[in-house]
Amino acid sequence: MTSVQGTAVDIPTEDGISDAYLARPGDGLPRPGVLLYQDAYGLRPHLKSMADRLAGAGYTVLVPNVFYRHGRAPVFELPDFIDTAARPQLWDAIGPVLQSLTPELATRDAPAYLRALSDRPETADGPVAVTGYCMGARLALFTAGAYPDRVAAAAGFHGGRLATDAPDSPHLAAEHITAELYFGHADEDPSLPTEQIDRFDAALTAAGVRHRCEVYGGAHHGFTQADTSEYDRVADERHWAALLDLLKRTF
């Protein structure tokens, strides 16, 4: 892996300024761009380390604070290690903020993030990839569906509520997606029951989307997040192998 440089950047959006983290290889050469969407805990040191790992593999990575309407990161007071037993207290603060980021707002923000990434001199010309975690998996789908000419590949890991009965369910974006997709589902995830997994895959298949969806046996929601008690090292390394394989095929 190459050396990595990380920088704080501000991204103008239609509704304000999103603070963000940019990671790229230290040689300064243009590299394929990757937009990384956060989980519900937000932009924090662990997500920056994930961006650094991707940058070390040869990509220019942007991680926006999608909760910027509620303040700059960290939006929430988080412990260094997030124990799921503390989630009831944390979710008193996180829940309303999460619910306020509607699909409409997320789709409105996405062009600013894509433009900020593509306009960087460290980003190679052409479409970018998107990856997302937890709620970020839904944001990746909305972005790939709304801006198919800008997104060449999209991935999502331990995403919840991907295929609900709601009129704005993420799986309904499938008909507009031209990117190749990879989704790694958590086996022990009440936010994504089997019927939603099946509905999600069926929607992608019916729309002719190139995709691969896998269920990570025994993994819990949040299995990629090493600063939480839901972390699963084996499942996390599987996620990295799948993500890097998708990016290699794309770029």
Short mmCIF file of C-alpha atoms in Angstrom, two decimals:
data_model
loop_
_atom_site.label_atom_id
_atom_site.label_comp_id
_atom_site.label_asym_id
_atom_site.label_seq_id
_atom_site.Cartn_x
_atom_site.Cartn_y
_atom_site.Cartn_z
CA MET A 1 0.00 0.00 0.00
CA THR A 2 1.16 3.51 -0.79
CA SER A 3 1.46 6.41 1.63
CA VAL A 4 -1.76 8.31 2.28
CA GLN A 5 -2.65 11.96 2.83
CA GLY A 6 -5.84 12.96 4.64
CA THR A 7 -7.42 16.41 4.55
CA ALA A 8 -10.51 18.09 5.95
CA VAL A 9 -12.57 19.74 3.22
CA ASP A 10 -15.83 21.69 3.06
CA ILE A 11 -18.44 20.96 0.40
CA PRO A 12 -21.03 23.58 -0.58
CA THR A 13 -24.51 22.08 -0.98
CA GLU A 14 -27.90 23.57 -1.75
CA ASP A 15 -28.63 23.72 1.97
CA GLY A 16 -25.31 24.69 3.52
CA ILE A 17 -21.80 23.36 3.96
CA SER A 18 -20.98 19.69 4.48
CA ASP A 19 -17.68 19.08 6.21
CA ALA A 20 -15.88 16.04 4.85
CA TYR A 21 -12.71 13.99 4.93
CA LEU A 22 -10.62 13.43 1.81
CA ALA A 23 -8.02 10.67 1.63
CA ARG A 24 -5.73 10.05 -1.33
CA PRO A 25 -2.40 8.44 -2.18
CA GLY A 26 0.55 10.59 -1.22
CA ASP A 27 2.02 10.73 -4.72
CA GLY A 28 -0.64 13.24 -5.81
CA LEU A 29 -1.42 11.43 -9.04
CA PRO A 30 -5.04 11.31 -10.23
CA ARG A 31 -6.76 8.14 -9.01
CA PRO A 32 -10.27 6.72 -9.43
CA GLY A 33 -12.71 8.38 -7.07
CA VAL A 34 -14.72 6.67 -4.33
CA LEU A 35 -17.55 8.33 -2.41
CA LEU A 36 -17.89 6.68 1.01
CA TYR A 37 -21.18 7.09 2.83
CA GLN A 38 -21.18 6.89 6.62
CA ASP A 39 -23.17 4.74 9.00
CA ALA A 40 -25.56 6.28 11.53
CA TYR A 41 -22.79 7.11 14.02
CA GLY A 42 -21.34 9.58 11.56
CA LEU A 43 -17.99 10.87 10.40
CA ARG A 44 -15.41 9.89 13.03
CA PRO A 45 -11.88 8.44 13.30
CA HIS A 46 -12.89 4.91 12.28
CA LEU A 47 -14.50 6.05 9.04
CA LYS A 48 -11.41 8.11 8.30
CA SER A 49 -9.28 5.00 8.79
CA MET A 50 -11.50 3.14 6.32
CA ALA A 51 -11.01 5.95 3.80
CA ASP A 52 -7.26 5.79 4.41
CA ARG A 53 -7.24 2.07 3.71
CA LEU A 54 -9.03 2.61 0.41
CA ALA A 55 -6.66 5.43 -0.47
CA GLY A 56 -3.72 3.17 0.29
CA ALA A 57 -5.11 0.74 -2.27
CA GLY A 58 -4.95 3.45 -4.92
CA TYR A 59 -8.15 5.52 -4.74
CA THR A 60 -9.15 9.09 -3.93
CA VAL A 61 -11.84 8.83 -1.26
CA LEU A 62 -14.35 11.40 -0.01
CA VAL A 63 -16.36 10.88 3.21
CA PRO A 64 -18.98 13.62 3.65
CA ASN A 65 -20.78 14.40 6.89
CA VAL A 66 -24.28 13.73 5.60
CA PHE A 67 -25.73 15.06 8.87
CA TYR A 68 -24.24 18.51 8.23
CA ARG A 69 -27.62 20.20 8.68
CA HIS A 70 -27.27 19.37 12.38
CA GLY A 71 -23.69 20.59 12.76
CA ARG A 72 -20.14 19.73 11.90
CA ALA A 73 -18.73 16.32 12.80
CA PRO A 74 -18.78 14.84 15.30
CA VAL A 75 -22.50 15.50 15.38
CA PHE A 76 -22.93 13.16 18.36
CA GLU A 77 -20.89 12.63 21.50
CA LEU A 78 -19.53 9.12 20.97
CA PRO A 79 -17.27 7.00 23.15
CA ASP A 80 -14.05 5.71 21.61
CA PHE A 81 -15.66 2.26 21.61
CA ILE A 82 -19.40 2.09 20.97
CA ASP A 83 -20.97 -0.70 22.98
CA THR A 84 -24.35 -1.74 21.63
CA ALA A 85 -25.62 -1.87 25.20
CA ALA A 86 -25.37 1.93 25.20
CA ARG A 87 -27.40 2.29 22.03
CA PRO A 88 -30.68 3.24 23.74
CA GLN A 89 -29.05 6.41 25.07
CA LEU A 90 -27.16 7.14 21.88
CA TRP A 91 -30.22 6.63 19.74
CA ASP A 92 -32.15 9.24 21.65
CA ALA A 93 -29.85 11.68 19.85
CA ILE A 94 -29.14 9.74 16.65
CA GLY A 95 -32.65 8.60 15.79
CA PRO A 96 -34.24 11.98 15.03
CA VAL A 97 -31.22 13.11 13.00
CA LEU A 98 -31.23 9.89 11.01
CA GLN A 99 -34.94 10.18 10.29
CA SER A 100 -34.56 13.78 9.16
CA LEU A 101 -32.30 12.77 6.26
CA THR A 102 -35.06 11.85 3.85
CA PRO A 103 -34.42 10.21 0.47
CA GLU A 104 -35.31 13.54 -1.12
CA LEU A 105 -32.66 15.42 0.86
CA ALA A 106 -30.06 12.69 0.34
CA THR A 107 -30.63 12.76 -3.40
CA ARG A 108 -30.41 16.54 -3.42
CA ASP A 109 -27.06 16.45 -1.61
CA ALA A 110 -25.48 13.76 -3.76
CA PRO A 111 -24.52 15.98 -6.74
CA ALA A 112 -22.50 18.23 -4.43
CA TYR A 113 -20.57 15.24 -3.10
CA LEU A 114 -20.02 13.80 -6.57
CA ARG A 115 -18.91 17.17 -7.91
CA ALA A 116 -16.56 17.78 -4.98
CA LEU A 117 -14.92 14.41 -5.56
CA SER A 118 -14.70 14.65 -9.34
CA ASP A 119 -13.38 18.21 -9.30
CA ARG A 120 -10.39 17.30 -7.16
CA PRO A 121 -7.10 17.22 -9.12
CA GLU A 122 -6.31 13.98 -7.29
CA THR A 123 -9.37 12.30 -8.86
CA ALA A 124 -9.11 10.71 -12.30
CA ASP A 125 -11.57 11.72 -15.01
CA GLY A 126 -14.72 9.67 -15.46
CA PRO A 127 -17.41 8.14 -13.25
CA VAL A 128 -16.73 7.24 -9.63
CA ALA A 129 -17.66 4.42 -7.28
CA VAL A 130 -19.84 4.66 -4.18
CA THR A 131 -19.75 2.50 -1.06
CA GLY A 132 -21.94 2.80 2.01
CA TYR A 133 -22.43 1.27 5.44
CA CYS A 134 -25.63 0.81 7.43
CA MET A 135 -27.73 3.82 6.35
CA GLY A 136 -24.96 4.58 3.86
CA ALA A 137 -25.93 1.49 1.87
CA ARG A 138 -29.29 3.13 1.19
CA LEU A 139 -27.57 6.39 0.25
CA ALA A 140 -25.37 4.50 -2.21
CA LEU A 141 -28.48 3.10 -3.92
CA PHE A 142 -30.21 6.47 -4.08
CA THR A 143 -27.07 8.04 -5.57
CA ALA A 144 -26.51 5.30 -8.14
CA GLY A 145 -30.15 5.48 -9.21
CA ALA A 146 -30.40 9.25 -9.40
CA TYR A 147 -27.06 9.85 -11.14
CA PRO A 148 -26.33 6.77 -13.26
CA ASP A 149 -23.98 8.66 -15.57
CA ARG A 150 -21.78 9.59 -12.60
CA VAL A 151 -21.61 6.23 -10.78
CA ALA A 152 -19.82 3.24 -12.30
CA ALA A 153 -20.03 0.92 -9.29
CA ALA A 154 -21.83 0.90 -5.96
CA ALA A 155 -21.48 -1.27 -2.87
CA GLY A 156 -23.34 -1.51 0.40
CA PHE A 157 -22.68 -3.42 3.61
CA HIS A 158 -25.02 -4.31 6.47
CA GLY A 159 -27.65 -2.00 5.03
CA GLY A 160 -31.09 -1.99 6.61
CA ARG A 161 -34.55 -1.41 5.14
CA LEU A 162 -33.31 -1.80 1.58
CA ALA A 163 -36.58 -3.17 0.20
CA THR A 164 -39.59 -2.04 2.19
CA ASP A 165 -43.19 -1.33 1.18
CA ALA A 166 -42.57 2.42 1.33
CA PRO A 167 -43.02 4.40 -1.90
CA ASP A 168 -39.45 5.69 -1.60
CA SER A 169 -37.82 2.35 -0.70
CA PRO A 170 -34.21 2.17 -1.93
CA HIS A 171 -34.78 -0.95 -4.05
CA LEU A 172 -37.10 1.03 -6.32
CA ALA A 173 -34.03 2.84 -7.69
CA ALA A 174 -33.02 -0.37 -9.44
CA GLU A 175 -34.67 0.49 -12.75
CA HIS A 176 -32.45 3.57 -13.10
CA ILE A 177 -29.13 2.02 -12.07
CA THR A 178 -26.45 1.30 -14.69
CA ALA A 179 -23.58 0.70 -12.24
CA GLU A 180 -22.42 -2.74 -11.15
CA LEU A 181 -23.49 -3.46 -7.56
CA TYR A 182 -22.19 -5.56 -4.69
CA PHE A 183 -24.10 -5.86 -1.42
CA GLY A 184 -22.98 -7.77 1.65
CA HIS A 185 -25.89 -8.40 4.01
CA ALA A 186 -25.57 -9.22 7.71
CA ASP A 187 -27.10 -12.57 8.55
CA GLU A 188 -28.17 -11.46 12.04
CA ASP A 189 -29.79 -8.16 11.09
CA PRO A 190 -33.39 -7.48 12.13
CA SER A 191 -33.44 -4.38 9.92
CA LEU A 192 -33.09 -6.55 6.81
CA PRO A 193 -35.22 -9.71 7.12
CA THR A 194 -35.09 -12.50 4.56
CA GLU A 195 -38.12 -11.24 2.68
CA GLN A 196 -36.40 -7.90 2.07
CA ILE A 197 -33.20 -9.61 0.96
CA ASP A 198 -35.21 -11.61 -1.58
CA ARG A 199 -37.19 -8.57 -2.73
CA PHE A 200 -34.01 -6.55 -3.15
CA ASP A 201 -32.31 -9.21 -5.26
CA ALA A 202 -35.45 -9.74 -7.34
CA ALA A 203 -35.70 -6.01 -8.08
CA LEU A 204 -32.09 -5.84 -9.24
CA THR A 205 -32.51 -8.95 -11.38
CA ALA A 206 -35.73 -7.70 -12.96
CA ALA A 207 -34.06 -4.37 -13.82
CA GLY A 208 -31.11 -6.11 -15.43
CA VAL A 209 -28.62 -4.62 -12.96
CA ARG A 210 -25.25 -6.36 -12.81
CA HIS A 211 -25.04 -7.34 -9.20
CA ARG A 212 -23.93 -9.78 -6.57
CA CYS A 213 -25.58 -10.01 -3.18
CA GLU A 214 -24.19 -12.19 -0.40
CA VAL A 215 -25.35 -12.93 3.13
CA TYR A 216 -22.51 -13.01 5.63
CA GLY A 217 -23.32 -15.91 7.89
CA GLY A 218 -23.37 -15.10 11.61
CA ALA A 219 -22.53 -11.43 11.04
CA HIS A 220 -24.46 -8.70 12.83
CA HIS A 221 -25.54 -5.29 11.63
CA GLY A 222 -22.44 -3.10 11.78
CA PHE A 223 -19.91 -5.87 11.19
CA THR A 224 -17.43 -3.57 9.41
CA GLN A 225 -17.25 -1.00 12.20
CA ALA A 226 -14.21 -1.81 14.35
CA ASP A 227 -15.04 0.83 16.94
CA THR A 228 -18.30 -0.92 17.88
CA SER A 229 -19.22 -4.11 19.70
CA GLU A 230 -20.88 -5.40 16.51
CA TYR A 231 -17.55 -5.69 14.72
CA ASP A 232 -16.72 -9.03 13.12
CA ARG A 233 -13.12 -9.26 11.92
CA VAL A 234 -13.69 -12.18 9.56
CA ALA A 235 -16.74 -10.59 7.97
CA ASP A 236 -14.94 -7.25 7.75
CA GLU A 237 -12.01 -8.74 5.83
CA ARG A 238 -14.48 -10.45 3.53
CA HIS A 239 -16.06 -7.05 2.94
CA TRP A 240 -12.70 -5.51 2.05
CA ALA A 241 -11.92 -8.31 -0.41
CA ALA A 242 -15.31 -7.92 -2.10
CA LEU A 243 -15.13 -4.13 -2.25
CA LEU A 244 -11.61 -4.02 -3.65
CA ASP A 245 -12.53 -6.69 -6.19
CA LEU A 246 -15.48 -4.58 -7.37
CA LEU A 247 -13.29 -1.49 -7.66
CA LYS A 248 -10.61 -3.40 -9.53
CA ARG A 249 -13.17 -4.64 -12.06
CA THR A 250 -14.62 -1.15 -12.42
CA PHE A 251 -11.43 0.84 -12.86
#
